[in-house]
Short mmCIF file of C-alpha atoms in Angstrom, two decimals:
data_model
loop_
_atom_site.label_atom_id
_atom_site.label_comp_id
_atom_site.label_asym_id
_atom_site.label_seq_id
_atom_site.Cartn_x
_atom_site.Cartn_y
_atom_site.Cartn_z
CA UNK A 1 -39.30 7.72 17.02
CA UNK A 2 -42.03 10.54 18.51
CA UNK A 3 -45.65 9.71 18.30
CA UNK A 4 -45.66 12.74 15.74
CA UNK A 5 -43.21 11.37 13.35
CA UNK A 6 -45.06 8.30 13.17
CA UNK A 7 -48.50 10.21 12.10
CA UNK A 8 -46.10 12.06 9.06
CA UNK A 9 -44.95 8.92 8.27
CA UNK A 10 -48.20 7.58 7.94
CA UNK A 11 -49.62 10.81 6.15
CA UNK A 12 -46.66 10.51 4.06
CA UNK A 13 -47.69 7.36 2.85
CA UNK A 14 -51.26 7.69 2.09
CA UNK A 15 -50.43 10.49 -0.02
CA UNK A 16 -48.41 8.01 -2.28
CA UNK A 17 -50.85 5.62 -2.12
CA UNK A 18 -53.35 7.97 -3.10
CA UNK A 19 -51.47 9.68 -5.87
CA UNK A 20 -50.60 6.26 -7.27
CA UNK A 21 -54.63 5.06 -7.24
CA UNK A 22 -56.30 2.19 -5.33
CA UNK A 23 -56.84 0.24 -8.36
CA UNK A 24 -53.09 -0.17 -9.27
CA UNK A 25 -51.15 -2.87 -7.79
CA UNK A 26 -48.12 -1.80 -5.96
CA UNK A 27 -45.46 -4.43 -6.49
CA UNK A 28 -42.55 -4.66 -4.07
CA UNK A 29 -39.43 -6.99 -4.38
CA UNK A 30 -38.64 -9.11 -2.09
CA UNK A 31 -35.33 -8.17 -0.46
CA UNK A 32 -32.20 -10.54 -1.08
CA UNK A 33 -31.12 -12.70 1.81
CA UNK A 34 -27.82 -12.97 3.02
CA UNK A 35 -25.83 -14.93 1.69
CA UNK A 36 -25.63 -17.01 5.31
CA UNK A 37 -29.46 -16.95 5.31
CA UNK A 38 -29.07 -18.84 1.84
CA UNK A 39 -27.06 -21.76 3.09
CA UNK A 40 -28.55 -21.92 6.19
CA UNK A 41 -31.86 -22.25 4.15
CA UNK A 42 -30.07 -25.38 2.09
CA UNK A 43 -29.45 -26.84 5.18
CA UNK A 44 -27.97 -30.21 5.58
CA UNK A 45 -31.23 -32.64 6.21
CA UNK A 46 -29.46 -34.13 9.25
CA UNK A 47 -28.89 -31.37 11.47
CA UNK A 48 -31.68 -31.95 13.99
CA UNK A 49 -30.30 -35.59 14.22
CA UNK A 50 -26.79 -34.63 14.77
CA UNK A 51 -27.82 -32.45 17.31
CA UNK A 52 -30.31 -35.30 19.26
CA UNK A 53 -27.60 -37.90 18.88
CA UNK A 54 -24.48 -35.23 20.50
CA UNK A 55 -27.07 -34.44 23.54
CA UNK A 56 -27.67 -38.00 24.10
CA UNK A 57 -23.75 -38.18 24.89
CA UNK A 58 -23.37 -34.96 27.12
CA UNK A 59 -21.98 -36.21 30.37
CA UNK A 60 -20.38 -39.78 28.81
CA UNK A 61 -16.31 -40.54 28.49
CA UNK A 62 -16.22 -41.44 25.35
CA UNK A 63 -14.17 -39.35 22.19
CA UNK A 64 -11.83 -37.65 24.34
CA UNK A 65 -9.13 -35.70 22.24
CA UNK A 66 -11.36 -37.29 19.21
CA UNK A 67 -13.44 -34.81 18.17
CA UNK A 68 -13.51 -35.21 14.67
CA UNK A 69 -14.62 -38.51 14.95
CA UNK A 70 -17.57 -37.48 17.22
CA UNK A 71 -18.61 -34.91 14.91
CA UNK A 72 -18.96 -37.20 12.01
CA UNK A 73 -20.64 -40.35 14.04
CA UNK A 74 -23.44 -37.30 14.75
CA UNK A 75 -23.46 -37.37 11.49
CA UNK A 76 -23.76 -41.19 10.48
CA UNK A 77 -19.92 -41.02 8.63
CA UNK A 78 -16.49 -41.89 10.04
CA UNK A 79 -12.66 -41.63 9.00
CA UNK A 80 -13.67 -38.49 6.49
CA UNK A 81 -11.22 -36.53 7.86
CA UNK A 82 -7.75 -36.52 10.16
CA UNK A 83 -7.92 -34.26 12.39
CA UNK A 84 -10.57 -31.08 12.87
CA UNK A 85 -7.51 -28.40 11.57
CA UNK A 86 -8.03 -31.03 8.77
CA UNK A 87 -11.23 -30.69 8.52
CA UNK A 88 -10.87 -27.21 8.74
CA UNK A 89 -8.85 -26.53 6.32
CA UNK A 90 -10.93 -28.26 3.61
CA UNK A 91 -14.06 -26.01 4.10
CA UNK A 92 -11.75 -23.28 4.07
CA UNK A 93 -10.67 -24.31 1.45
CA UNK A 94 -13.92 -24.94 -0.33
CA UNK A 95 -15.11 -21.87 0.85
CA UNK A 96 -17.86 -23.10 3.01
CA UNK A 97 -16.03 -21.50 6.20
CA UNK A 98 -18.80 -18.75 7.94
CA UNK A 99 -18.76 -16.50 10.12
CA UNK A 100 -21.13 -15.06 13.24
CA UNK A 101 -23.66 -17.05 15.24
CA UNK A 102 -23.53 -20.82 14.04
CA UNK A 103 -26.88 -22.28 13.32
CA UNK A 104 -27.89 -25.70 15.16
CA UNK A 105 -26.80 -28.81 13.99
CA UNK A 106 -23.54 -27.29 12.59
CA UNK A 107 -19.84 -27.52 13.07
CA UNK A 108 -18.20 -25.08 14.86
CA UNK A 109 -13.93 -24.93 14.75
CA UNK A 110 -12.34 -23.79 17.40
CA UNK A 111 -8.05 -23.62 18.67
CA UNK A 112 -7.29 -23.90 14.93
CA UNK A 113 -3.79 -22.48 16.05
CA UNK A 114 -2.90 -26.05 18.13
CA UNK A 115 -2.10 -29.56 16.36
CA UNK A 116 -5.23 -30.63 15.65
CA UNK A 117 -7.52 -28.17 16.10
CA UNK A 118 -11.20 -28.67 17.83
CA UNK A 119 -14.30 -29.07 16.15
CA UNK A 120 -17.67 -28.99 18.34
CA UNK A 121 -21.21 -29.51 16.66
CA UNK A 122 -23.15 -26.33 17.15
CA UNK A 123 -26.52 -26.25 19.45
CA UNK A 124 -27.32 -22.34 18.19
CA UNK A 125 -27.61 -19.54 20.97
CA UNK A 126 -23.40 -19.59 20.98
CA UNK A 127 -23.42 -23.46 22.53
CA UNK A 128 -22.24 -26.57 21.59
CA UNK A 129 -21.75 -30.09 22.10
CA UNK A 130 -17.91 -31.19 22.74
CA UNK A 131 -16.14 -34.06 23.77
CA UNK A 132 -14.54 -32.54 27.07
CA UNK A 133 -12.15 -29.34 26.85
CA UNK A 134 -12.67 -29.04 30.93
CA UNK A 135 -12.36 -32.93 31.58
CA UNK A 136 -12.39 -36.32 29.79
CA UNK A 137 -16.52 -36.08 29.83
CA UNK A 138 -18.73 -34.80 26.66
CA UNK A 139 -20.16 -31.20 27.82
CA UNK A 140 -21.65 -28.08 26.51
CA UNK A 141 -19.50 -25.02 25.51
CA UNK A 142 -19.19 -22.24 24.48
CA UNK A 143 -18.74 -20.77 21.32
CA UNK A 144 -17.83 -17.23 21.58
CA UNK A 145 -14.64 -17.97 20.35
CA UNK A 146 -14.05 -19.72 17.64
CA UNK A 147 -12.32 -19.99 13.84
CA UNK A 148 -15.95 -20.11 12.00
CA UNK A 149 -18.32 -22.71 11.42
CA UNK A 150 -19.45 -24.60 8.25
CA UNK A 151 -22.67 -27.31 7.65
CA UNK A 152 -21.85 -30.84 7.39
CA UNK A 153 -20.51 -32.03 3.80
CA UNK A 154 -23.43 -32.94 1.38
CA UNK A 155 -21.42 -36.30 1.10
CA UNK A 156 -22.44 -37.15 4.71
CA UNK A 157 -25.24 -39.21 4.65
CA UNK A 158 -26.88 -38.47 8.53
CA UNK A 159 -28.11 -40.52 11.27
#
């Protein structure tokens, strides 16, 4: 926007301030967040822990082809769930499935279309925490490509 447009903006604006008087409060509604912006705002109180206990194991050979389990031990639980296409299919089901960039501290499904799908917990920025797509060690990803992400279940009681 020109320089120019700006100052008729402006003028714009200080006629309807003007016309409506200085004494008179203006009151403006807030504008509704999205609805990710809403769950991400009731966000499961052990995110940050999930995420400082699945750095701690970046680089270690343990949970290989158990990613489900590694998710929920970030997450203080075990044996919730089968499988991540398990797992999955519940918060699909539930309708806690998202989509777009997946906050920190969240889990992030990816190769739904195999066996048992892969779950990774999410670091934000379109990384994550996985126990070892490339080799048997726990690296970081990423998640450009994935089946959605959902928060933890309430149920799960952190680290």
């Amino acid at each position: 926007m020109r320089l120019s447009a700006f100052a008729k903006l402006g003028t714009a604006c200080a006629l309807a301030l003007a016309s409506v008087g200085a004494a008179t409060p203006v009151a403006m509604a807030a504008p509704a967040a999205p609805a990710d912006e809403v769950s991400v705002a009731a966000a499961h109180p052990g995110r940050a822990k999930a995420v400082s206990w699945a750095r701690s194991m970046v680089g270690k050979s343990q949970y290989h082809h158990y990613c489900e389990l590694f998710v929920e031990l970030a997450y203080g639980t075990s044996g919730r769930y089968a499988s991540a296409k398990a797992h999955y299919n519940a918060a699909k089901a539930a309708g806690r499935l998202k989509s777009g960039s997946a906050p920190a501290g969240t889990l992030v499904f990816m190769f739904m279309s195999s066996t048992y799908g892969h779950v990774v917990v999410s670091l934000g920025n379109g990384t994550a925490v996985s126990t070892g797509q490339k080799s048997s060690k726990i690296e970081i990803l990423s998640t450009a490509s994935n089946a959605g992400w959902a928060d933890a279940p309430s149920s799960w009681p952190g680290r």
